[in-house]
Short mmCIF file of C-alpha atoms in Angstrom, two decimals:
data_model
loop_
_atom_site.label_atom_id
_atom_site.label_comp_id
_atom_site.label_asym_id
_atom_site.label_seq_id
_atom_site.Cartn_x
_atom_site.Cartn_y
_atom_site.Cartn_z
CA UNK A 1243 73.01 37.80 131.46
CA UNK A 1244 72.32 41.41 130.42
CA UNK A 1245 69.08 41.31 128.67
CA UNK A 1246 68.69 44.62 127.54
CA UNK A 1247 72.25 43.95 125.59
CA UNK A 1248 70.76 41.14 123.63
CA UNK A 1249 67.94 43.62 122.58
CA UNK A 1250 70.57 46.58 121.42
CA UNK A 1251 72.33 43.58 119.24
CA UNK A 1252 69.16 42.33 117.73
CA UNK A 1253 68.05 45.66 116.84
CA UNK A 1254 71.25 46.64 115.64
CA UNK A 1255 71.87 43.18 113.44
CA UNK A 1256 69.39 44.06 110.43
CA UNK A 1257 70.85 47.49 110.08
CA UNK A 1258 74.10 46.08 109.72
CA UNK A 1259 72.71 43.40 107.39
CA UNK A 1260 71.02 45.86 105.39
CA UNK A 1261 74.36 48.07 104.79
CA UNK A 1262 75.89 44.81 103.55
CA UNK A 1263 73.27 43.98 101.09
CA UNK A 1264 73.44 47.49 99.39
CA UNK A 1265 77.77 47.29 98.79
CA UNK A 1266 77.77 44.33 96.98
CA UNK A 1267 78.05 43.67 93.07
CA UNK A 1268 78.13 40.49 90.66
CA UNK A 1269 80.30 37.97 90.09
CA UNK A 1270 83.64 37.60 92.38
CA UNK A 1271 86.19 35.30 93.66
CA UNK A 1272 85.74 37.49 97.07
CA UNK A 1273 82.48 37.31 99.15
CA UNK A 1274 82.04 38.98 103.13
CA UNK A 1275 79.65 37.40 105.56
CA UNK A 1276 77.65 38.82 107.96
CA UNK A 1277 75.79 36.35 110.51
CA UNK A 1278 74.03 36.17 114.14
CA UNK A 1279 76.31 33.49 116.10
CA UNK A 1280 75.54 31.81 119.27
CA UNK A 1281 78.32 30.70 121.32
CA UNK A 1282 78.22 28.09 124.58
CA UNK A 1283 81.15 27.00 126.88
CA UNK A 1284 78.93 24.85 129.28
CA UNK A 1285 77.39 22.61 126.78
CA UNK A 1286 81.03 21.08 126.62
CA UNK A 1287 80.96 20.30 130.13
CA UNK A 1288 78.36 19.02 131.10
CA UNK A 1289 77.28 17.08 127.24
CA UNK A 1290 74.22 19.06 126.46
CA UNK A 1291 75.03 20.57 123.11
CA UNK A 1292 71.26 21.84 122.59
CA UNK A 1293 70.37 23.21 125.55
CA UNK A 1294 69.41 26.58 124.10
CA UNK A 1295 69.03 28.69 127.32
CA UNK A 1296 73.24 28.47 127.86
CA UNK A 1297 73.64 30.35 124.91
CA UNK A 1298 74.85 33.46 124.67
CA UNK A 1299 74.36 35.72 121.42
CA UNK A 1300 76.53 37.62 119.38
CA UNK A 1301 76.93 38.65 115.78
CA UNK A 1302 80.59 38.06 113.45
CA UNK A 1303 81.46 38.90 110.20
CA UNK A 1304 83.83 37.24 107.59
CA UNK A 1305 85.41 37.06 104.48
CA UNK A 1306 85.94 34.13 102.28
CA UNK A 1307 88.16 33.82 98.96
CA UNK A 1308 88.00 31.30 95.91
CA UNK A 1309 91.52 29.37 96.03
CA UNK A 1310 89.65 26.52 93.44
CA UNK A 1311 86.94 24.70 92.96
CA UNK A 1312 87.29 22.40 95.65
CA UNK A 1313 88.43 25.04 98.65
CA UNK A 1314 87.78 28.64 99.95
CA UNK A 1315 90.25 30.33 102.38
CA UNK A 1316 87.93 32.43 105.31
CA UNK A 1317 88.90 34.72 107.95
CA UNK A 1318 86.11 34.70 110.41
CA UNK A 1319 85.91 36.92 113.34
CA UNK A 1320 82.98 36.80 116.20
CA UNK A 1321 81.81 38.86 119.41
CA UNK A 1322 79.38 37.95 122.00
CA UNK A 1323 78.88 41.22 124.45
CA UNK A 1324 78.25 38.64 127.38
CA UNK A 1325 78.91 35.04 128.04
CA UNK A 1326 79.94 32.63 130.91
CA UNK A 1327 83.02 31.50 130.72
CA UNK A 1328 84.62 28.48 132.77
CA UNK A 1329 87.52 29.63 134.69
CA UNK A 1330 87.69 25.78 135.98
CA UNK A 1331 86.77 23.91 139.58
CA UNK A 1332 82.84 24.37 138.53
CA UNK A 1333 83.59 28.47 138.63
CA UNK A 1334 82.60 30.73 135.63
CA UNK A 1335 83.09 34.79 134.87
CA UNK A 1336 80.66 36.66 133.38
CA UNK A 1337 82.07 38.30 130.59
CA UNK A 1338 82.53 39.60 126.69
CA UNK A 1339 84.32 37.46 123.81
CA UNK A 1340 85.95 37.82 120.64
CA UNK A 1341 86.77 35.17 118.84
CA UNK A 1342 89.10 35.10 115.37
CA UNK A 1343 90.12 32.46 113.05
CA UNK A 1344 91.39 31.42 109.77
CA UNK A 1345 90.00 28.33 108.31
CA UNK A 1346 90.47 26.10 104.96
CA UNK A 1347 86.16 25.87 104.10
CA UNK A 1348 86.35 21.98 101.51
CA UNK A 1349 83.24 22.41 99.20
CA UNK A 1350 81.17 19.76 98.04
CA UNK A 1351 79.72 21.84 95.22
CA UNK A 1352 83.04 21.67 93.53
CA UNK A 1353 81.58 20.01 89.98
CA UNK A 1354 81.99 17.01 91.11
CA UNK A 1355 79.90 16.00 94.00
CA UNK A 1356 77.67 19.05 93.29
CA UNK A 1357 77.78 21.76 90.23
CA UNK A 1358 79.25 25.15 91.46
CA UNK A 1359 75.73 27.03 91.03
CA UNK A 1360 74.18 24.05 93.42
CA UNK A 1361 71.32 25.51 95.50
CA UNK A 1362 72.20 23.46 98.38
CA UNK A 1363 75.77 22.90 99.11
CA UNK A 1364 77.63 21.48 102.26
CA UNK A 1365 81.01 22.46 103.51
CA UNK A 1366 83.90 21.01 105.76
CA UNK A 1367 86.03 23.86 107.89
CA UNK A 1368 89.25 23.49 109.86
CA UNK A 1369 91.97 25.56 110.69
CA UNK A 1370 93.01 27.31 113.76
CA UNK A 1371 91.53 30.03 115.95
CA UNK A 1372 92.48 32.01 119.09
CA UNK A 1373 89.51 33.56 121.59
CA UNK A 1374 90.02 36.34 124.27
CA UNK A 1375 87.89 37.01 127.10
CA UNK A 1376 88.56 38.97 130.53
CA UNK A 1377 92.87 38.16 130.58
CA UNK A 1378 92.15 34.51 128.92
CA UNK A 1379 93.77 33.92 125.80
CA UNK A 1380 92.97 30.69 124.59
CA UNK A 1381 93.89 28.87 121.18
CA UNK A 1382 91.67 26.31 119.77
CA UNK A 1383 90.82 24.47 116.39
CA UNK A 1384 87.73 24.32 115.06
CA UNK A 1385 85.66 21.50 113.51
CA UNK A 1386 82.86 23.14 111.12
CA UNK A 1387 80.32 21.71 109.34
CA UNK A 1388 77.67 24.33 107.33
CA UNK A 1389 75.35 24.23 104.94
CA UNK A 1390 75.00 27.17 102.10
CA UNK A 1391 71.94 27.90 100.35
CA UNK A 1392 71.85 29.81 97.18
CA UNK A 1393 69.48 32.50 96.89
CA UNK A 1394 70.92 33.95 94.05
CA UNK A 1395 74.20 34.65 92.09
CA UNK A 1396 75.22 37.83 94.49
CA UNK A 1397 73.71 36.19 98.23
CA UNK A 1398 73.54 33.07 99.46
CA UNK A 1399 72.46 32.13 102.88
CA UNK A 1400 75.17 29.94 105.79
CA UNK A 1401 74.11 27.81 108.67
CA UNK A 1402 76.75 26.46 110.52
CA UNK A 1403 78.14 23.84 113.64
CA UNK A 1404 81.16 24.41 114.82
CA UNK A 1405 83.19 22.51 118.21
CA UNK A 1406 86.11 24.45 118.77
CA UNK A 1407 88.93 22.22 120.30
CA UNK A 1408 91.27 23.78 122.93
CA UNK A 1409 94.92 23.00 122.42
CA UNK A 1410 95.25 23.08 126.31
CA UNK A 1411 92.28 21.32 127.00
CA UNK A 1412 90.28 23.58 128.49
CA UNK A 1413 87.58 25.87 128.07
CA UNK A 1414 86.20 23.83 124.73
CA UNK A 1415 83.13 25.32 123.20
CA UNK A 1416 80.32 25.03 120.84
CA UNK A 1417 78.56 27.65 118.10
CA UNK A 1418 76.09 27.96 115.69
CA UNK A 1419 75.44 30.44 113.47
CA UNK A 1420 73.37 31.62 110.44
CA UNK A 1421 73.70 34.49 108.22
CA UNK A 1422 74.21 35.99 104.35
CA UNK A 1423 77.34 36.10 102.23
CA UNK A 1424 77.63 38.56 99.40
CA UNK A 1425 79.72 39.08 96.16
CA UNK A 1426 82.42 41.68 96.86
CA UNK A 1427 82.88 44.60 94.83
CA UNK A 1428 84.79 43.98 91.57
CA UNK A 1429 84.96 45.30 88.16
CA UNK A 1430 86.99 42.47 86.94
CA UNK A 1431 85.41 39.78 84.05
CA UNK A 1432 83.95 37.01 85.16
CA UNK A 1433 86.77 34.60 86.36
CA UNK A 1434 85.33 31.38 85.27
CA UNK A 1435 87.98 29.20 83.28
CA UNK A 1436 86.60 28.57 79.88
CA UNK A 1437 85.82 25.55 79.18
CA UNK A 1438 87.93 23.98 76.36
CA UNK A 1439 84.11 23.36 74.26
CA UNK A 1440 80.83 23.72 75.39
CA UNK A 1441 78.20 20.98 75.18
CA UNK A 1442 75.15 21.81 73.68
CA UNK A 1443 71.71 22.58 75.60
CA UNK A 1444 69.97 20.17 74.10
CA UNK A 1445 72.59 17.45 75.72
CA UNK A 1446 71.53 19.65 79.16
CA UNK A 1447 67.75 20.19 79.29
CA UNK A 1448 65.93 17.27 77.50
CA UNK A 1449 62.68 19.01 78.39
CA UNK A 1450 63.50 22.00 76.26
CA UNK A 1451 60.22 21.14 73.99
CA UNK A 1452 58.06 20.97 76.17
CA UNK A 1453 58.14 24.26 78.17
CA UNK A 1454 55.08 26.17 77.90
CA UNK A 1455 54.62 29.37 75.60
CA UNK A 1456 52.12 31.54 76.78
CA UNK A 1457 51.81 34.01 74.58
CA UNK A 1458 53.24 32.23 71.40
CA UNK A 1459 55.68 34.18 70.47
CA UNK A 1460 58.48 30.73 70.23
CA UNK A 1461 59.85 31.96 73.41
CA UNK A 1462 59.36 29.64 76.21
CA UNK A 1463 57.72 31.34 79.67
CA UNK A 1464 60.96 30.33 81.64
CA UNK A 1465 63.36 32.72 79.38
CA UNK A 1466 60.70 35.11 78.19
CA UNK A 1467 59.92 38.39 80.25
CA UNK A 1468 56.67 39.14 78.32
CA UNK A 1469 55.18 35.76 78.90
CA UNK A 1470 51.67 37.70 78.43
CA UNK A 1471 52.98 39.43 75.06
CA UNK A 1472 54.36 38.72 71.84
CA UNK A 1473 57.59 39.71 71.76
CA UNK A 1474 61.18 39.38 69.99
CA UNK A 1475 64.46 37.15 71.24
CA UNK A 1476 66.58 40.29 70.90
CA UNK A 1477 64.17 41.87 73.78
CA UNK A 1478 64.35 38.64 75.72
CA UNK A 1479 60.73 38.36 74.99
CA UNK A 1480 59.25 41.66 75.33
CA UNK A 1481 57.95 43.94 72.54
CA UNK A 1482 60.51 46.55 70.45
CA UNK A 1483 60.35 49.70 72.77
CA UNK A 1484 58.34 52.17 70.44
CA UNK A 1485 60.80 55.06 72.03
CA UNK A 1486 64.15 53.59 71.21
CA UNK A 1487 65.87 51.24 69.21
CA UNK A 1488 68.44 50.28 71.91
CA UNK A 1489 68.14 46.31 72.76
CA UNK A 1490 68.95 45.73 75.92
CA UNK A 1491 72.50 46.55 77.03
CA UNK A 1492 73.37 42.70 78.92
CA UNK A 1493 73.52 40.05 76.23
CA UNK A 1494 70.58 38.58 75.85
CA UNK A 1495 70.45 34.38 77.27
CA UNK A 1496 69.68 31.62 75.37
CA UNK A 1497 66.42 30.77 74.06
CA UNK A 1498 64.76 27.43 73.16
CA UNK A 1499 62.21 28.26 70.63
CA UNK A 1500 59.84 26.12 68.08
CA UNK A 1501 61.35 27.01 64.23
CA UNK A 1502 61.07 24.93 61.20
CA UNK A 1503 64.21 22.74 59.86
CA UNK A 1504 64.53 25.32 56.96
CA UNK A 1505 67.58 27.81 57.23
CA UNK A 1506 65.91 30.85 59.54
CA UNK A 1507 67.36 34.06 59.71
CA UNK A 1508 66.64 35.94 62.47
CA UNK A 1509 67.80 39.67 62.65
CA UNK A 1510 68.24 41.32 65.62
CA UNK A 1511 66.59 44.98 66.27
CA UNK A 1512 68.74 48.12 64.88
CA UNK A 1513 71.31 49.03 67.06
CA UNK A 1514 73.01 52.59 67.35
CA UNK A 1515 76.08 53.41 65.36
CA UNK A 1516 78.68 54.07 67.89
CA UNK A 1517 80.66 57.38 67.82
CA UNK A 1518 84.05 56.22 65.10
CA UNK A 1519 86.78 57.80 67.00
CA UNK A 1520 89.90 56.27 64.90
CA UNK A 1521 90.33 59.04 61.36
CA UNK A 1522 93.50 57.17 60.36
CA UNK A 1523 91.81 54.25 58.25
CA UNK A 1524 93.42 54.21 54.92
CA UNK A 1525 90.61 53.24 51.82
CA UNK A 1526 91.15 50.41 49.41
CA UNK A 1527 94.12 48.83 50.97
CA UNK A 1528 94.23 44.83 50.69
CA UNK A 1529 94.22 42.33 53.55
CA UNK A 1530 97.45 41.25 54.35
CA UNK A 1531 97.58 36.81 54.21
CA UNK A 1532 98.52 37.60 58.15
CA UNK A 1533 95.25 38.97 58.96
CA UNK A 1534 93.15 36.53 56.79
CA UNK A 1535 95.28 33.85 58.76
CA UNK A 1536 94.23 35.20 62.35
CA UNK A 1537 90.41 35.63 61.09
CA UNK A 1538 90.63 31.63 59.69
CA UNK A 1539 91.95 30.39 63.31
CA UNK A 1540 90.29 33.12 65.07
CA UNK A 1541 87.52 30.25 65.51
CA UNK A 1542 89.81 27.84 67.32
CA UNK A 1543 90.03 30.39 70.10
CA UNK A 1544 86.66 31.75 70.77
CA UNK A 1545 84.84 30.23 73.78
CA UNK A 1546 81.23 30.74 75.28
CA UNK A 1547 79.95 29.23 78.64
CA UNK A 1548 78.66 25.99 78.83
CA UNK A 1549 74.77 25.90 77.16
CA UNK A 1550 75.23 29.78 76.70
CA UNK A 1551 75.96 32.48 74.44
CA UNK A 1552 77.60 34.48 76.98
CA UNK A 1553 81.59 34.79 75.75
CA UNK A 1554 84.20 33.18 78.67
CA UNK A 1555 87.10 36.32 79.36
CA UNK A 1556 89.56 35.01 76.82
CA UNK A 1557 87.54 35.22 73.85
CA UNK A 1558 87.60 39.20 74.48
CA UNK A 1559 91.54 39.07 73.75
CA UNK A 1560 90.63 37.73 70.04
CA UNK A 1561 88.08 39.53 69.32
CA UNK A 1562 89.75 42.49 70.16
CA UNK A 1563 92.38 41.74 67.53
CA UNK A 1564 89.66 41.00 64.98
CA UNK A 1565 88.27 44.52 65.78
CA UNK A 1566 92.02 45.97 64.75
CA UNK A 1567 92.25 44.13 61.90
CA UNK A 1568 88.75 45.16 60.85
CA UNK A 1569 89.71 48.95 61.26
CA UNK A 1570 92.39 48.36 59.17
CA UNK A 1571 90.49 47.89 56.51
CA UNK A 1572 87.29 50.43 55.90
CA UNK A 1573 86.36 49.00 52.71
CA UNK A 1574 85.39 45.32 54.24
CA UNK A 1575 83.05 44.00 56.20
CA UNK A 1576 83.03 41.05 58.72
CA UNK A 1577 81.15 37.73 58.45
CA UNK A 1578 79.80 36.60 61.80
CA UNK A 1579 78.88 32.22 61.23
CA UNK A 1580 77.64 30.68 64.38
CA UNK A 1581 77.51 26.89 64.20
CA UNK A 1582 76.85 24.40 66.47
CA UNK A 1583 77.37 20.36 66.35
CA UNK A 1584 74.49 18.02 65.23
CA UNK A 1585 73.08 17.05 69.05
CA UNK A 1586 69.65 17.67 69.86
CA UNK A 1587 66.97 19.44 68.13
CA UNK A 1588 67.67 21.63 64.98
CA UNK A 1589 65.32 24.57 66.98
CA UNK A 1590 67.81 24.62 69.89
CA UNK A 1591 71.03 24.51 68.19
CA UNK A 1592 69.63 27.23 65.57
CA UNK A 1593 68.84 29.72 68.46
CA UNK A 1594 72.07 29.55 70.15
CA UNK A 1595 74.43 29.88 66.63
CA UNK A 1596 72.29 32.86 66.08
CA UNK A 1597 72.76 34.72 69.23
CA UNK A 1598 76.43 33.75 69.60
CA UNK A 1599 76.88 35.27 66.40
CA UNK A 1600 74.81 38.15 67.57
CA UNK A 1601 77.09 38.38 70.85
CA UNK A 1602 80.24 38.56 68.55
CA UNK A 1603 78.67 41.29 66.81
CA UNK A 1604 77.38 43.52 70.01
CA UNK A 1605 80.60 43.06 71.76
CA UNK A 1606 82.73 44.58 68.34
CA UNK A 1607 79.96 47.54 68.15
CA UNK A 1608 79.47 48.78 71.53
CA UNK A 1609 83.60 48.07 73.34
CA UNK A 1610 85.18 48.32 70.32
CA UNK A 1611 83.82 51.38 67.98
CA UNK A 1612 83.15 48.82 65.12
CA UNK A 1613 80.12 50.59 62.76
CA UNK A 1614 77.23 48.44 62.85
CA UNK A 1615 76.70 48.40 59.68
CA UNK A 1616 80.48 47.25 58.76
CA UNK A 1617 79.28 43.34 60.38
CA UNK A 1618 76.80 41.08 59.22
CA UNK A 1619 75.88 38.10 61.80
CA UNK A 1620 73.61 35.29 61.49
CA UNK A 1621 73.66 31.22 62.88
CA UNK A 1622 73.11 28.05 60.74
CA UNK A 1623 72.73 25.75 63.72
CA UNK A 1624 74.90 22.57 62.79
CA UNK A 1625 75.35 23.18 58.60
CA UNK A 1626 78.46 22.78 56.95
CA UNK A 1627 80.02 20.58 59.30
CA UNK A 1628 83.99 21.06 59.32
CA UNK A 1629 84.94 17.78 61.57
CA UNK A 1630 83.00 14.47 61.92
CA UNK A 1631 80.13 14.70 64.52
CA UNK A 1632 79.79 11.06 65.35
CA UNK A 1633 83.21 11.75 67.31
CA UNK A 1634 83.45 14.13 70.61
CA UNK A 1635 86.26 15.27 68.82
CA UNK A 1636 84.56 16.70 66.06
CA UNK A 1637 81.64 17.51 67.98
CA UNK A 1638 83.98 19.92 69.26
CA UNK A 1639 85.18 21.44 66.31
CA UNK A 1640 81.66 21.88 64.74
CA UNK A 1641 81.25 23.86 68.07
CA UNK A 1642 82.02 27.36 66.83
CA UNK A 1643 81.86 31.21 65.17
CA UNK A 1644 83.72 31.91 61.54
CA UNK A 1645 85.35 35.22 60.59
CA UNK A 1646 85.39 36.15 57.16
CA UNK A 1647 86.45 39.58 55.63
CA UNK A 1648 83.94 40.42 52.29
CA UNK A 1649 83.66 43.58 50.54
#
C-alpha cells in the first residue's frame, strides 16, 4: 500500500470538507454528504471484520432526498486510490476502486419511533450497487446500518456499516465510514406539511416555569440572548438598539415568560413604514360582504408550527389575499386577535397569541407593502372562547388569529 497516497487524501479531505460547509443554506428536502470511507475485501474471507490494518482508505460523497417521513432516496458514490482486491485461488491485485450505488435509507426518526429533529437517529439502507476495479466489474447489494447525529438544523454528522453482497458470489466486502451531510441550496419555504392544529407549549414543556431568568427581564435564559441584560421579547431578549428601530428581520421564537392573569398588552418596537408602491387605492369605498366573508374564515386557514409562532407555507397564500383585500380599502384598518385554547398556564398561552399576532402583522408589512400603521395586533391568550375546550375538537378551534376590518 502506497503510503504517501493515504497522506495526499488526508490532507486533501478537510479542504474538501471545508468547501462543503461554506455552499450550504437552511432548510431542504435535498442534503450532499461528504465522508472518509474505509473499504476491506479480505475481512470477508477470512471472518475478521475489525481487523483495521486490511483497510484501505478512501473518501465518497453523496446525495440524499426526502421522499417522506419514513424514507430518503441516496446516491452514494466512493473511491479508494489503493486496495487489494481478491482475484480468487488466495491471489489479490493491488489496485484503485470506485464504487456507486443507489439505496432506499428507512429512518427511525420518522415521528414515530423518533421526532424528525431527533439528535440521534438510526437508519436501515438497501438497494443495489456496482464497483469497478482494474477490468472487474462487479454488482453487489448492500446491507447498511448508520447512525446520524444532529449537530444542527443545516449539518448533521453519519457513521455507517455496510456488507456489500455480491450477486455472483464473489469478491464480498465490508465499509465503514463517517462524515457530514449538509442542507442543499434552496430558496424554497420551508416544506414541512402543516399540521392541521398545533398543540400548545405548555402541553410540550411542563418545565416552562421553572427555567431560570437571569437578568429578570420575564424572558427565560434558554430563549433570551441578553441573559445578562434586561431586554424586550421583540429583541429576543436584548435591549432596543439605540441606532435603529428595526427589530430583528427573522421572526422572533416563542417565549415563556412570568405575566399576571390580567389582560397584558405587549407592543412590539416601531417598525419602518415600507415604501407604498400601489397609487390606485380608491378612498371611502365600502367592503364588499365577499371580503368580510374571506377575513371571517380567513382564521380556519391560518396555521403555525407546532409550539411556535413561526407561520407553516400555506398560511402565506391567505394572508396574501388579506393583504389585497386590505389595499382595497385605504380607509380601514386590520384587527390582528391571537388566541390560544385553555391548556397550560395563562403566561404561556398569552406570549404565543401575542407574537402570532405580531407574525401576522410583520409578514403583511415587510412582503406585502401593508403601512404599519394601517394594522393593529395584539394576543388574549385563551379569552373569548369560540368552541368548547373540554373537547380536542374545540381545543382546536380556540387555536387561532381573527381578521377584522375597523375604520
Amino acid at each position: 500500500m502506497n503510503f504517501n497516497n493515504i497522506r495526499v487524501y488526508f490532507a486533501l479531505f478537510p479542504i474538501l470538507l471545508c468547501t462543503a460547509v461554506s455552499a450550504q443554506t437552511v432548510d431542504s428536502r435535498f442534503v450532499a454528504g461528504l465522508s472518509a470511507i474505509f473499504m476491506d475485501y479480505q475481512g470477508p474471507i477470512s471472518g475478521d471484520y475489525l481487523q483495521y490494518k486490511t483497510f484501505s482508505p478512501g473518501i465518497s460523497v453523496s446525495a440524499h432526498g426526502y421522499v417522506n417521513p419514513l424514507l430518503n432516496i441516496s446516491v452514494n458514490s466512493a473511491f479508494v486510490p489503493e486496495t487489494n482486491y481478491p482475484l480468487g485461488n488466495g491471489e489479490f491485485l493491488s489496485t484503485a476502486v470506485t464504487d456507486v450505488n443507489l439505496v432506499g435509507q428507512f429512518k427511525s426518526n420518522n415521528g414515530k419511533i423518533f421526532k424528525e429533529q431527533a439528535f440521534f437517529a438510526p437508519y436501515l439502507s438497501t438497494g443495489i450497487g456496482l464497483n469497478a476495479a482494474s477490468n472487474n466489474l462487479r454488482w453487489y447489494v448492500p446491507a447498511i446500518l448508520g447512525m446520524r447525529f444532529r449537530i444542527n438544523q443545516h449539518v448533521s454528522f453519519n457513521l455507517e456499516g455496510a456488507y456489500k453482497f455480491a450477486i455472483d458470489g464473489k469478491q464480498q466486502h465490508i465499509a465503514y465510514s463517517g462524515g457530514f451531510v449538509f442542507g442543499l441550496p434552496s430558496n424554497q419555504p420551508s416544506q414541512r406539511p402543516p399540521q392541521n392544529r398545533p398543540a400548545e407549549p405548555s402541553q410540550l414543556i411542563s418545565q416552562a416555569d421553572k427555567q431560570l431568568d437571569t437578568d429578570g427581564d420575564g424572558i427565560p435564559d434558554v430563549d433570551d440572548r441578553c441573559p445578562e441584560e434586561r431586554g424586550l421579547v421583540t429583541f429576543f431578549g436584548c435591549p432596543a438598539p439605540e441606532e435603529s428601530n428595526e427589530p430583528p428581520q427573522e421572526a422572533p421564537k416563542p417565549v415563556y415568560a412570568e405575566t399576571s392573569t390580567e389582560e397584558v398588552v405587549i407592543k412590539p418596537q416601531p417598525l419602518e413604514e415600507p415604501e407604498i408602491l400601489d397609487n390606485t387605492l380608491t378612498k371611502n369605498s365600502q367592503p364588499s360582504q365577499a371580503d368580510i366573508d374571506f377575513l371571517a374564515e380567513a382564521m380556519d386557514n391560518v396555521y403555525f408550527d407546532v409550539a411556535s409562532n413561526e407561520l407553516t407555507p400555506d398560511s402565506y397564500k391567505v394572508l396574501d389575499r388579506v393583504a389585497e383585500i386590505l389595499k382595497k380599502y385605504p380607509d380601514y384598518k386590520l384587527k390582528v386577535s391571537g388566541y390560544t385554547d385553555n391548556q397550560g398556564g395563562e403566561k404561556t398561552n398569552k406570549i404565543l397569541s401575542v407574537t402570532r399576532a405580531f407574525n401576522v402583522k410583520r409578514y403583511l408589512v415587510y412582503q406585502k407593502d401593508i403601512p404599519l400603521s394601517r394594522i393593529i395586533s395584539n394576543g388574549y391568550s385563551s379569552a373569548k372562547p369560540i368552541a368548547d375546550n373540554s373537547t380536542p375538537v374545540g381545543r382546536s378551534k380556540n387555536r387561532r388569529v381573527e381578521f377584522e376590518l375597523v375604520r
